[in-house]
PDB file of N, CA and C in Angstrom:
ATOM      1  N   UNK A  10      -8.383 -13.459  -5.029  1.00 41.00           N
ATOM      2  CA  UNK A  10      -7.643 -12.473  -4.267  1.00 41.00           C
ATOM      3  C   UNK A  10      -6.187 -12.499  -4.696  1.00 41.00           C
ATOM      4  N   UNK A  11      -5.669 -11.293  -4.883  1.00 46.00           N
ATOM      5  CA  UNK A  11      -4.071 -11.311  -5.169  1.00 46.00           C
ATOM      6  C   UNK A  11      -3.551 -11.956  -4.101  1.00 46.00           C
ATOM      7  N   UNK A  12      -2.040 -12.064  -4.050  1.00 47.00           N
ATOM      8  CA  UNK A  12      -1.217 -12.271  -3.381  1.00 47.00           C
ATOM      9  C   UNK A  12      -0.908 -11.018  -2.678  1.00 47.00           C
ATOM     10  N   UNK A  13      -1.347  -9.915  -2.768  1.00 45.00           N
ATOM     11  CA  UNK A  13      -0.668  -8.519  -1.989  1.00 45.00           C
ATOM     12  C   UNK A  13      -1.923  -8.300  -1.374  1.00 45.00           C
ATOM     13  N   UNK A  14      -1.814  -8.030  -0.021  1.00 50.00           N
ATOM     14  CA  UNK A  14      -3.049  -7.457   0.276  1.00 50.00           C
ATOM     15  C   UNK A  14      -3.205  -5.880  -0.132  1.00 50.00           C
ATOM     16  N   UNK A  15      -4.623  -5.735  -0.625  1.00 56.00           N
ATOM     17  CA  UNK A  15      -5.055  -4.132  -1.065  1.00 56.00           C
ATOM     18  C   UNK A  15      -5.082  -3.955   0.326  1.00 56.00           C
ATOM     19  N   UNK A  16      -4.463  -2.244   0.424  1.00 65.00           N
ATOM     20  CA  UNK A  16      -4.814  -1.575   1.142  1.00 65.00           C
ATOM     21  C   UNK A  16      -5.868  -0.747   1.214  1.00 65.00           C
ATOM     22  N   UNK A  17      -6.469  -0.389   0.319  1.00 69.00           N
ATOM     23  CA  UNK A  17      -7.749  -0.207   0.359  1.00 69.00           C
ATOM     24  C   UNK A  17      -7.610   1.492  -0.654  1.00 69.00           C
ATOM     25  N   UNK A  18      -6.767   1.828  -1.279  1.00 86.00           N
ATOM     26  CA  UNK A  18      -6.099   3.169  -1.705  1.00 86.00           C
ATOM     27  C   UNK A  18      -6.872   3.386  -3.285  1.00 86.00           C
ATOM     28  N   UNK A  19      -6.848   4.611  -3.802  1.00 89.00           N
ATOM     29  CA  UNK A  19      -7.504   4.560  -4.998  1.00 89.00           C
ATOM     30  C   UNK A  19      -6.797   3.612  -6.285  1.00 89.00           C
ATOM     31  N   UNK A  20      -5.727   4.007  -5.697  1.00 90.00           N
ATOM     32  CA  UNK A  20      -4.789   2.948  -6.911  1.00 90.00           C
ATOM     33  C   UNK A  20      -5.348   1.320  -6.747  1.00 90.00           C
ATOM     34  N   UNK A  21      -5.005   0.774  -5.633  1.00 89.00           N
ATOM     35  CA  UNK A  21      -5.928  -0.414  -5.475  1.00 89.00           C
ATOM     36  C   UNK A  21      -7.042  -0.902  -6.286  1.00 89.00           C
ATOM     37  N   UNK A  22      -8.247  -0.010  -6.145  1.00 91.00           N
ATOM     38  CA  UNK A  22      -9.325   0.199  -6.723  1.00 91.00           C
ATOM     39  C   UNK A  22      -9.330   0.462  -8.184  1.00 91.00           C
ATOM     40  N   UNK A  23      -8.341   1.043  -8.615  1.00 92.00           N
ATOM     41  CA  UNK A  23      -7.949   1.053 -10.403  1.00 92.00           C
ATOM     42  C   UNK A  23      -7.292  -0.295 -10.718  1.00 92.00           C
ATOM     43  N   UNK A  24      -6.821  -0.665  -9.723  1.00 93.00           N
ATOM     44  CA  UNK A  24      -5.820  -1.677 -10.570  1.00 93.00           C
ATOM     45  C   UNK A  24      -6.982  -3.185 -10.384  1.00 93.00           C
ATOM     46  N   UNK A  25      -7.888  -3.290  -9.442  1.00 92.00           N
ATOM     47  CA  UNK A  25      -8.676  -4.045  -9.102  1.00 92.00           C
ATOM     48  C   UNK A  25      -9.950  -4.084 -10.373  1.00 92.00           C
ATOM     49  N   UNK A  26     -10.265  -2.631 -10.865  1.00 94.00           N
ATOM     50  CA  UNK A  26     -11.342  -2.549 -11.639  1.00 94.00           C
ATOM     51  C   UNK A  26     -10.678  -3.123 -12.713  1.00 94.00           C
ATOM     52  N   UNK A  27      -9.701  -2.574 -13.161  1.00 96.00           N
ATOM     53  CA  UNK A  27      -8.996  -3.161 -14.345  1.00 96.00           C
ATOM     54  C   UNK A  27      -8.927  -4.344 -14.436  1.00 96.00           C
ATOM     55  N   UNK A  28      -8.184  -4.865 -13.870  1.00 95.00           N
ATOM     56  CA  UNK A  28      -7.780  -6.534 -14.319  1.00 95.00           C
ATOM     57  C   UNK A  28      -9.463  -7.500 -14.268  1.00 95.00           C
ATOM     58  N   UNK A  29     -10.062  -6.389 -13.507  1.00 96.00           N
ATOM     59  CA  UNK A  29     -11.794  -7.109 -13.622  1.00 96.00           C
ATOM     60  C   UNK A  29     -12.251  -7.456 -14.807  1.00 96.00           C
ATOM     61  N   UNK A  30     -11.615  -6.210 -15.433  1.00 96.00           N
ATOM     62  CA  UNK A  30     -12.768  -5.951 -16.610  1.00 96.00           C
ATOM     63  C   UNK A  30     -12.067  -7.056 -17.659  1.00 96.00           C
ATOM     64  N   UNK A  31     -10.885  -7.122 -17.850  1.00 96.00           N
ATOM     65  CA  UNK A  31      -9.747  -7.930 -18.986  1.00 96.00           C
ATOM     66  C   UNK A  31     -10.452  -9.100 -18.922  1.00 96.00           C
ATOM     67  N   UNK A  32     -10.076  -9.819 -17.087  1.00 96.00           N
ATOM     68  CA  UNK A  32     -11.138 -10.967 -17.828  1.00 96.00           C
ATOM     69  C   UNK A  32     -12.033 -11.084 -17.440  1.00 96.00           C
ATOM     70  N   UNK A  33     -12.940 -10.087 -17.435  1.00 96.00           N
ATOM     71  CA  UNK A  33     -14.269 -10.287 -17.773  1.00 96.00           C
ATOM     72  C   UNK A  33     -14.546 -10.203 -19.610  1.00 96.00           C
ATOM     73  N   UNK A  34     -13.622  -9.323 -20.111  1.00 96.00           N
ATOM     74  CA  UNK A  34     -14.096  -9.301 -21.597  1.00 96.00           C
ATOM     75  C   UNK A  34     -13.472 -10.794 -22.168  1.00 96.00           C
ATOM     76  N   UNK A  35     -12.416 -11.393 -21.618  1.00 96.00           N
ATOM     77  CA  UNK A  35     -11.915 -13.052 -21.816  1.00 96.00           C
ATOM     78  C   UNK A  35     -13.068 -13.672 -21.726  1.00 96.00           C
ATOM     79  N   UNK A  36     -13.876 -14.024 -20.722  1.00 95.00           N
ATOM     80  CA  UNK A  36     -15.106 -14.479 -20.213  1.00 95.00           C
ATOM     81  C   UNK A  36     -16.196 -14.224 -21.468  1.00 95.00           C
ATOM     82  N   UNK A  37     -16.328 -12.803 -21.198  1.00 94.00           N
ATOM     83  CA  UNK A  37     -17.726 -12.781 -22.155  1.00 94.00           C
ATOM     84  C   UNK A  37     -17.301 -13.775 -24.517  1.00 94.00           C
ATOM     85  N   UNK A  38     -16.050 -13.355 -23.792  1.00 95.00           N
ATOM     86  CA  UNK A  38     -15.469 -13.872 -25.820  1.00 95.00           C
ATOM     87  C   UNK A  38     -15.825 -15.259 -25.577  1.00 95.00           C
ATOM     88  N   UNK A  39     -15.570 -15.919 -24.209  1.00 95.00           N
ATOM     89  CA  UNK A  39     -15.139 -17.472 -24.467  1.00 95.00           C
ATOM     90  C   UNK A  39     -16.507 -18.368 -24.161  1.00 95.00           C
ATOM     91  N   UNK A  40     -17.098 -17.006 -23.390  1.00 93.00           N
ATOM     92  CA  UNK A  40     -18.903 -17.552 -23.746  1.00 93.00           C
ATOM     93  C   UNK A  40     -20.034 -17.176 -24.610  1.00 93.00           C
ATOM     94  N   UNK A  41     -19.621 -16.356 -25.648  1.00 93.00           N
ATOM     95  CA  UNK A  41     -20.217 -15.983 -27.050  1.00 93.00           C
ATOM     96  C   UNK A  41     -19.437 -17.141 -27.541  1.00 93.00           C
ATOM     97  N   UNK A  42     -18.439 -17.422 -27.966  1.00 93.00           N
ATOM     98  CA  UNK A  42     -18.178 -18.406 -28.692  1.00 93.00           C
ATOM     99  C   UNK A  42     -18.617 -19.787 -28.299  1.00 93.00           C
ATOM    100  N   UNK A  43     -18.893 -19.992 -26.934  1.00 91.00           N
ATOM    101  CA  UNK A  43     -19.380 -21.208 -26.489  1.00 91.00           C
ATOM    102  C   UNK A  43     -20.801 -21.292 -27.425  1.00 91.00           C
ATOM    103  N   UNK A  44     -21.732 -20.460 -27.448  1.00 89.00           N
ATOM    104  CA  UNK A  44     -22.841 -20.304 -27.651  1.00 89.00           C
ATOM    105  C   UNK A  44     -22.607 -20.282 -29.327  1.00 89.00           C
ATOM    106  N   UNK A  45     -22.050 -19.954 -29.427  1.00 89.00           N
ATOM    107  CA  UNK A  45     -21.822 -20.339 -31.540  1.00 89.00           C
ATOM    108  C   UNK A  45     -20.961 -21.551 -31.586  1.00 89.00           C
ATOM    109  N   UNK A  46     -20.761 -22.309 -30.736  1.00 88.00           N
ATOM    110  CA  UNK A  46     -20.452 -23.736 -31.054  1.00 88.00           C
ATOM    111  C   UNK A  46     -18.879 -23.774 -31.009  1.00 88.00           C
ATOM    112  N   UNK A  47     -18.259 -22.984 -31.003  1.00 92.00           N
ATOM    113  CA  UNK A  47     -16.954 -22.841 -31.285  1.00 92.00           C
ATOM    114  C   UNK A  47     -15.648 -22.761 -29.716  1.00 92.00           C
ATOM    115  N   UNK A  48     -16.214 -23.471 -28.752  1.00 93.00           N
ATOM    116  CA  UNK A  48     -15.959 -23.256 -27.561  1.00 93.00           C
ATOM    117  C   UNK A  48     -16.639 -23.910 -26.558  1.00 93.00           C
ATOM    118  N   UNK A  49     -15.317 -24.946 -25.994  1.00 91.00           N
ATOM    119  CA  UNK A  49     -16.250 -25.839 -24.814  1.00 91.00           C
ATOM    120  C   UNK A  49     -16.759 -25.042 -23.813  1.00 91.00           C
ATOM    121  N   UNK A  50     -17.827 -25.118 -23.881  1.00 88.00           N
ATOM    122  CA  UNK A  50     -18.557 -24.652 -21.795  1.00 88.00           C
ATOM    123  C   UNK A  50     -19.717 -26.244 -21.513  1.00 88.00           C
ATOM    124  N   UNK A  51     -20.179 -25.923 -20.548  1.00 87.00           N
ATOM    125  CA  UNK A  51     -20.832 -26.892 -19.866  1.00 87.00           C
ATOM    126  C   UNK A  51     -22.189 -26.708 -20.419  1.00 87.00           C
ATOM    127  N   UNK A  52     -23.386 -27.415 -20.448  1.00 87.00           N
ATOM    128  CA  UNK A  52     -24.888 -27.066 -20.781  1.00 87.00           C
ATOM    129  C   UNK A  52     -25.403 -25.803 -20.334  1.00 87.00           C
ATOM    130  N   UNK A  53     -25.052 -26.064 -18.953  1.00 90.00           N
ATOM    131  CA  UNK A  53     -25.380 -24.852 -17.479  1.00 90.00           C
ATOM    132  C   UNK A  53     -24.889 -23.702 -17.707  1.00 90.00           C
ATOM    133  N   UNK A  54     -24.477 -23.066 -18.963  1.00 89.00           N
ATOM    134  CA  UNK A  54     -23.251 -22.361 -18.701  1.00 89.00           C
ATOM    135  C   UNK A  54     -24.093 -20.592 -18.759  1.00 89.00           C
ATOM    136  N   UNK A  55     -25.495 -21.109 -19.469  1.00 88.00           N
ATOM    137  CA  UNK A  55     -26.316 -19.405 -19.120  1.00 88.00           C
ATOM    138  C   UNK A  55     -26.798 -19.525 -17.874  1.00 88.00           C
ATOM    139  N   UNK A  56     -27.118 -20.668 -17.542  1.00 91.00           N
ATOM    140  CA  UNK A  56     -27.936 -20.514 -16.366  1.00 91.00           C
ATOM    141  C   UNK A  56     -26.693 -19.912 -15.201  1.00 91.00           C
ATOM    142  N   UNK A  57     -25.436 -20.714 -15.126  1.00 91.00           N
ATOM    143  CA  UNK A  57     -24.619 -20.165 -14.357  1.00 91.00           C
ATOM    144  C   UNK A  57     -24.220 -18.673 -14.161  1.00 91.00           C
ATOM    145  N   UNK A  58     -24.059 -17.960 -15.677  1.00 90.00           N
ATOM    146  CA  UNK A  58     -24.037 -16.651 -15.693  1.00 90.00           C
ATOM    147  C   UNK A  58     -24.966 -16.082 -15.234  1.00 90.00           C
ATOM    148  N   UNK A  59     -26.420 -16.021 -15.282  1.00 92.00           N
ATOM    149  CA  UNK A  59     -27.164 -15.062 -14.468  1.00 92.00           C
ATOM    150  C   UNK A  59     -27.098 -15.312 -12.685  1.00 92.00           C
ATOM    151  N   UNK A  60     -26.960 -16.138 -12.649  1.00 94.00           N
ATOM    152  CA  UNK A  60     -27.002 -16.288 -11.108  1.00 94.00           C
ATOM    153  C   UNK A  60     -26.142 -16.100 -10.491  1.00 94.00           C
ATOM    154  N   UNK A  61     -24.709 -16.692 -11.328  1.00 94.00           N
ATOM    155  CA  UNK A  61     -23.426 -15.907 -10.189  1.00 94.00           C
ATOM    156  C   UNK A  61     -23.490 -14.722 -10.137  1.00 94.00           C
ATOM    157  N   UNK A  62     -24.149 -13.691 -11.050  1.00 92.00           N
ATOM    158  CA  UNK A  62     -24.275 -12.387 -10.783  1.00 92.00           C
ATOM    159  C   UNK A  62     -25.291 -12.046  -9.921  1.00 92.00           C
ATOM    160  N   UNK A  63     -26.052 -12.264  -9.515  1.00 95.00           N
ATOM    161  CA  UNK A  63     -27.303 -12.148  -8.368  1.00 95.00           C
ATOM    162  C   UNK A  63     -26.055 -12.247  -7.104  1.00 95.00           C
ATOM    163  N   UNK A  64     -26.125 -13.192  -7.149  1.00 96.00           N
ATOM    164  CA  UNK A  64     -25.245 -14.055  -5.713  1.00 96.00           C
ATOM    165  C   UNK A  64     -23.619 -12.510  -5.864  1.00 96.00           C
ATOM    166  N   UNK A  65     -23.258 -12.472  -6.514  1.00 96.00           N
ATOM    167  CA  UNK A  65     -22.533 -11.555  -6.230  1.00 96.00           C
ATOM    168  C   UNK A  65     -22.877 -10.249  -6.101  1.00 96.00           C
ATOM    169  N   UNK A  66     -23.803  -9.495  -6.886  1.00 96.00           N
ATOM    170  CA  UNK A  66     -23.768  -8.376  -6.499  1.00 96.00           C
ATOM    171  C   UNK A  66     -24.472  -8.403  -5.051  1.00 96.00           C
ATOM    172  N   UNK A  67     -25.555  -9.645  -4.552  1.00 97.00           N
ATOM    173  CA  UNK A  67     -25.685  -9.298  -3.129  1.00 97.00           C
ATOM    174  C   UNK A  67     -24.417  -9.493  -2.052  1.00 97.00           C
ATOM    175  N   UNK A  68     -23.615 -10.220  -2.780  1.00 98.00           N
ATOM    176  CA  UNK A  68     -22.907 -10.526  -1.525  1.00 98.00           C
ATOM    177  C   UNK A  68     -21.710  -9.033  -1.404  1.00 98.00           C
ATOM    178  N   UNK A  69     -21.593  -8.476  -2.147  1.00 97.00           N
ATOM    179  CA  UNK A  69     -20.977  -7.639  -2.273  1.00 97.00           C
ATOM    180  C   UNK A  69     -21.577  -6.610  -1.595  1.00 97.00           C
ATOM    181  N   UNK A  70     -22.857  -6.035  -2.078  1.00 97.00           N
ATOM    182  CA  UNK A  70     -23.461  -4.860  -1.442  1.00 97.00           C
ATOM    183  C   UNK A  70     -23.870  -5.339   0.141  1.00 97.00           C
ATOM    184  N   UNK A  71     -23.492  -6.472   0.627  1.00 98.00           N
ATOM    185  CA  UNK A  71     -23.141  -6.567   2.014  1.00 98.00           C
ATOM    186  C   UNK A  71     -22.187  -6.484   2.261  1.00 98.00           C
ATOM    187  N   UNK A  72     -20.955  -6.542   2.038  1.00 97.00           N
ATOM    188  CA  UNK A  72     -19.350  -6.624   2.562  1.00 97.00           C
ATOM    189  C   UNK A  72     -19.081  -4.868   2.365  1.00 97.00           C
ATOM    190  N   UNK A  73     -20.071  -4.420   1.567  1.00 97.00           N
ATOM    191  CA  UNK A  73     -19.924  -2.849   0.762  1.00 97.00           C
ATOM    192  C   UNK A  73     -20.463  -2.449   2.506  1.00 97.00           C
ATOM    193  N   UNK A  74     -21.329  -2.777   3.193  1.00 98.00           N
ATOM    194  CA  UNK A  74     -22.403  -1.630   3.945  1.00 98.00           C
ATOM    195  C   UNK A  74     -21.602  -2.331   4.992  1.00 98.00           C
ATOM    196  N   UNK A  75     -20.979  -3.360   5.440  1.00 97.00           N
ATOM    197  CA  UNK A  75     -20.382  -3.438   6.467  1.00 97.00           C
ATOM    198  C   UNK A  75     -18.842  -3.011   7.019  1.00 97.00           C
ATOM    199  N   UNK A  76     -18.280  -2.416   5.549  1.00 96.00           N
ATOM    200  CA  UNK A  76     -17.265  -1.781   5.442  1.00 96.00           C
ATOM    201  C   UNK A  76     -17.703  -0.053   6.095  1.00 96.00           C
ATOM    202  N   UNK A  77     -19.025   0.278   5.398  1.00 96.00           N
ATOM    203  CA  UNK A  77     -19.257   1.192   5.578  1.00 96.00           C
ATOM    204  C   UNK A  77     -19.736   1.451   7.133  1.00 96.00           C
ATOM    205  N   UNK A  78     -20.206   0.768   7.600  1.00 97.00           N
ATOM    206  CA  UNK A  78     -20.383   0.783   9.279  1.00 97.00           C
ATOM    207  C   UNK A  78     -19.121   0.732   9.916  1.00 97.00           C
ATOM    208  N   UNK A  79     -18.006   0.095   9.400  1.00 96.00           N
ATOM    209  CA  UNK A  79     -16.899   0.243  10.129  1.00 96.00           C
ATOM    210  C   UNK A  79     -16.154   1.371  10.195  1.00 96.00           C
ATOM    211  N   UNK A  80     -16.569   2.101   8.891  1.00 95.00           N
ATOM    212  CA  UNK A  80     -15.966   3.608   9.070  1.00 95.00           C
ATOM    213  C   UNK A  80     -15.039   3.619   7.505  1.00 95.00           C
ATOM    214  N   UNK A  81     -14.906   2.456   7.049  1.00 94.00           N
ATOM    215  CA  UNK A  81     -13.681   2.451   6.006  1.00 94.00           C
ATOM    216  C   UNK A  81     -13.615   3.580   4.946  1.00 94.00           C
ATOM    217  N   UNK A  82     -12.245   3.705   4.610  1.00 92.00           N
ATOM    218  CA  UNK A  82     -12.513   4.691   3.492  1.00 92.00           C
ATOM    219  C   UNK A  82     -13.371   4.718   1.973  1.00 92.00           C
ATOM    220  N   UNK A  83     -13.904   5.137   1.152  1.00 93.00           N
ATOM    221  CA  UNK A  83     -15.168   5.380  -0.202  1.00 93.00           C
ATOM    222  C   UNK A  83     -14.239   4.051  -0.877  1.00 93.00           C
ATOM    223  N   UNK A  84     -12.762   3.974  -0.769  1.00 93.00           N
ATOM    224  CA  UNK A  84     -11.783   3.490  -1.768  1.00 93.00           C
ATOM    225  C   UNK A  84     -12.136   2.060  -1.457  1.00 93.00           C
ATOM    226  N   UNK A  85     -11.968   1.726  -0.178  1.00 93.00           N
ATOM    227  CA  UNK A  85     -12.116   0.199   0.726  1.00 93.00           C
ATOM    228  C   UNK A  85     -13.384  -0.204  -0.007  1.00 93.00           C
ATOM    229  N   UNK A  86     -14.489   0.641   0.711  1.00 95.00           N
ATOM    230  CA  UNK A  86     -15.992   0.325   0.452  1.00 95.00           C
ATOM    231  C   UNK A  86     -16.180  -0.102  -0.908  1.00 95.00           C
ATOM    232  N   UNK A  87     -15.606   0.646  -1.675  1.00 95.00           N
ATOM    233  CA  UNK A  87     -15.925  -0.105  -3.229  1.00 95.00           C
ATOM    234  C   UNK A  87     -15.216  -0.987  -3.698  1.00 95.00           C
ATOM    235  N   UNK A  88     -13.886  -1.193  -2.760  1.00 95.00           N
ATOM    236  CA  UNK A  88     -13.155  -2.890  -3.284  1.00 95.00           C
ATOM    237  C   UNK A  88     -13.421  -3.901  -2.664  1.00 95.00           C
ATOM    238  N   UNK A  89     -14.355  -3.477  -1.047  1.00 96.00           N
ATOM    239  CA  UNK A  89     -15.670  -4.630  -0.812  1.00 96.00           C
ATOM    240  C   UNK A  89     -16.428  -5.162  -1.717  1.00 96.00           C
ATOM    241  N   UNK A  90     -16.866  -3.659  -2.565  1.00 96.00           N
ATOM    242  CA  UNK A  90     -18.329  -4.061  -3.291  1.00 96.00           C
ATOM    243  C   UNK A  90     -17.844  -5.202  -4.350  1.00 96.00           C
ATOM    244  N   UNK A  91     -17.090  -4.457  -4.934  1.00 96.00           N
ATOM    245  CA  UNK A  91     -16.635  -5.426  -6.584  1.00 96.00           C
ATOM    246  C   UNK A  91     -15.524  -7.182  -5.921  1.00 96.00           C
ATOM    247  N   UNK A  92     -15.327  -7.134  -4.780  1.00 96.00           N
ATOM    248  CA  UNK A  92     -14.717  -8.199  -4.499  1.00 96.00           C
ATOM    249  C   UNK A  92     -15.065  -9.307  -4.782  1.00 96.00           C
ATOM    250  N   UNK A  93     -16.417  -9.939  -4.332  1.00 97.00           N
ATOM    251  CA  UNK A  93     -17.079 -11.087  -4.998  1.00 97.00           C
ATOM    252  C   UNK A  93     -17.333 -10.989  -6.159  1.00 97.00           C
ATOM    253  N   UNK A  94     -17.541 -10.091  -6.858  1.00 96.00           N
ATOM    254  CA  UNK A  94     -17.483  -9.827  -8.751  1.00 96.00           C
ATOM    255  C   UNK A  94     -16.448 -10.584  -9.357  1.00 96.00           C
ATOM    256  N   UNK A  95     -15.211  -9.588  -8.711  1.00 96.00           N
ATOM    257  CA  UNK A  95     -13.759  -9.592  -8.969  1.00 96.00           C
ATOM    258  C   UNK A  95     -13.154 -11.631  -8.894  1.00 96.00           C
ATOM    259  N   UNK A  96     -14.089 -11.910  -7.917  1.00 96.00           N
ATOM    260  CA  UNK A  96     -13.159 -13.365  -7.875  1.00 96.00           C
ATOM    261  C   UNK A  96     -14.077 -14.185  -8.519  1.00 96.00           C
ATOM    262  N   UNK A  97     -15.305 -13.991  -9.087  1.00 96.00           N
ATOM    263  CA  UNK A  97     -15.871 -14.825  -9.771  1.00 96.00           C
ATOM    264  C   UNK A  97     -15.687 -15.044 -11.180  1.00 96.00           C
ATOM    265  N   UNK A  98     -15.083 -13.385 -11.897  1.00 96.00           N
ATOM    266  CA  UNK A  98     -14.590 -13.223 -13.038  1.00 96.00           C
ATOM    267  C   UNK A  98     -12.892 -13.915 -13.013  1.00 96.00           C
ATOM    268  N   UNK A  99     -12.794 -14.041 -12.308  1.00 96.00           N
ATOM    269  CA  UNK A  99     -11.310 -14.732 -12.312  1.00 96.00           C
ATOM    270  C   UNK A  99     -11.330 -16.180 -12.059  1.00 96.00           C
ATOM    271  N   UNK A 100     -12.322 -16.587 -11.426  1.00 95.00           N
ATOM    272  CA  UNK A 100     -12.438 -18.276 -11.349  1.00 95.00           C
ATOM    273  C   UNK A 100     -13.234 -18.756 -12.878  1.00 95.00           C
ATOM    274  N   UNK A 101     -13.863 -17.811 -13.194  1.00 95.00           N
ATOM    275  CA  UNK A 101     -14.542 -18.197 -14.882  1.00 95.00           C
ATOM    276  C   UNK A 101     -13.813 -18.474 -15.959  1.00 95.00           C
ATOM    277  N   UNK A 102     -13.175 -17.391 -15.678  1.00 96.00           N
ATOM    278  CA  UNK A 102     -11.780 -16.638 -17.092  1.00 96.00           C
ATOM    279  C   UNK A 102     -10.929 -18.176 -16.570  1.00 96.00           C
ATOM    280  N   UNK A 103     -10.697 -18.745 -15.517  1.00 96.00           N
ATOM    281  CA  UNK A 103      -9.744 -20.062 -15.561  1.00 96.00           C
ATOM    282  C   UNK A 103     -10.084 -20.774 -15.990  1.00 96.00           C
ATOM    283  N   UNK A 104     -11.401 -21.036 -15.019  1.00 94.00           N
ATOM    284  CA  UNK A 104     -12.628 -22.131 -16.085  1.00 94.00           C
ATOM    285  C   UNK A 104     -12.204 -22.917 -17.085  1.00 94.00           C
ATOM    286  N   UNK A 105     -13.037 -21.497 -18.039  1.00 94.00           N
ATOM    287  CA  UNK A 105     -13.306 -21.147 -19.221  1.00 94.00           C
ATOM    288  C   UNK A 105     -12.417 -21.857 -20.188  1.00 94.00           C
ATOM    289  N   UNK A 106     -11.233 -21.301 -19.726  1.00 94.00           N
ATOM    290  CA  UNK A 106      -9.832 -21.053 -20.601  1.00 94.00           C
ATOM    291  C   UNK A 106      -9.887 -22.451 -20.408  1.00 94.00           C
ATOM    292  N   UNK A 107      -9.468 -23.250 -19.358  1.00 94.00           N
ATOM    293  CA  UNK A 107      -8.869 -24.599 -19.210  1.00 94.00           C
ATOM    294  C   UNK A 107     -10.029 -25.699 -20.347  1.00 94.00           C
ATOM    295  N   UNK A 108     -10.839 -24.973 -20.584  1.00 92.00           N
ATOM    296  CA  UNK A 108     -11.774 -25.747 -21.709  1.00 92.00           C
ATOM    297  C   UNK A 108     -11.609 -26.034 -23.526  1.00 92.00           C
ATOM    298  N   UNK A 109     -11.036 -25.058 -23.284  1.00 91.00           N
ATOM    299  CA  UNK A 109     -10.581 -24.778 -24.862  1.00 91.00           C
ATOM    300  C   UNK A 109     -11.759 -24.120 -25.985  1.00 91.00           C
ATOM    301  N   UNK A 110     -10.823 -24.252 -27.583  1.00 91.00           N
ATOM    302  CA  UNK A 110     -11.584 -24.479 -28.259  1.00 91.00           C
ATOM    303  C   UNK A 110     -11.935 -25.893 -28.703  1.00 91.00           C
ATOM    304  N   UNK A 111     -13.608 -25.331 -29.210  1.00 87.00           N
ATOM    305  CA  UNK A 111     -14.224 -26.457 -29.819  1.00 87.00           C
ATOM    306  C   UNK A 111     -14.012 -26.797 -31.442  1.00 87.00           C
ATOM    307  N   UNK A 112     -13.093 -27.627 -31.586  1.00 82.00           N
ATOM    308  CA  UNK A 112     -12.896 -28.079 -33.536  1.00 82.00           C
ATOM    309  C   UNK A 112     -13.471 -29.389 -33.763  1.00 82.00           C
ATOM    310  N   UNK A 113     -13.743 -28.784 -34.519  1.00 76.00           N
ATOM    311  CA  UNK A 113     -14.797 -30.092 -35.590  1.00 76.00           C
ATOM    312  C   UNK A 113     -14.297 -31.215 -35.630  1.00 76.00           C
ATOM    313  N   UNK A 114     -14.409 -31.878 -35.496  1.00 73.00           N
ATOM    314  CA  UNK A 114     -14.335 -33.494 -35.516  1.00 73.00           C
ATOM    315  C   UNK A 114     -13.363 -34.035 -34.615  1.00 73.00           C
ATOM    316  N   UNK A 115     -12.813 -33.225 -33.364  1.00 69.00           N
ATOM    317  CA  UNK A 115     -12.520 -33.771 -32.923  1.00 69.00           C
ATOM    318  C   UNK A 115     -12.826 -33.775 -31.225  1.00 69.00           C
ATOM    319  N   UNK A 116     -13.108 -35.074 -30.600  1.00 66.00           N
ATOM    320  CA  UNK A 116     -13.854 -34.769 -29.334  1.00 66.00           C
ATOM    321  C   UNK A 116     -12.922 -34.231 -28.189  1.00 66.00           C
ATOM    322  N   UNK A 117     -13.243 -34.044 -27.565  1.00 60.00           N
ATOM    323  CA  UNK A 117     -12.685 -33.751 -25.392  1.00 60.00           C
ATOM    324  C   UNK A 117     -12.822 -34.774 -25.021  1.00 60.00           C
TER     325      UNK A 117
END
């Protein structure tokens, strides 16, 4: 979660999708390269990817329909939905990063 609270406005929702996606494409580089050897991740590190996505898109399309019972605006409802997305791609991308690269001959 930022430091500003979203108000729930379309701009919100652009600026929320965006910075999603940045590191999410950080994420996906630093776990293709994990997988060609060239990049620390953990053993777990496919198994972790499919499942934090389960676990998020449900938890989302609940915070999504309970926004929507409250009345919130289309803008809110969809920065419910992507919220648990949004903070899982940002706890990864830290992860990730704090792991480094992997060079030859020398250990972690």
């Amino acid at each position: 979660m930022t430091k500003y609270a979203l108000s729930g406005s379309l701009v919100d929702l652009n600026l929320a999708m965006w910075r999603m996606g940045l590191e999410a494409s950080s994420v996906i580089a630093m776990r293709t390269m994990g997988a060609a050897g060239f990049w620390n991740d953990s053993a777990n590190e496919n198994q972790m990817m499919v499942r934090e996505k389960q676990l998020a898109f449900a938890q989302g399309a609940a915070q999504a329909t309970l926004a929507m019972w409250r009345g919130a605006s289309p803008a809110t409802v969809m920065l419910e939905a992507v919220k648990p997305a949004k903070q899982k791609t940002r706890s990864n991308a830290r992860r990730l990063s704090k792991k480094g690269p992997r060079i030859p001959g020398v250990s972690r």
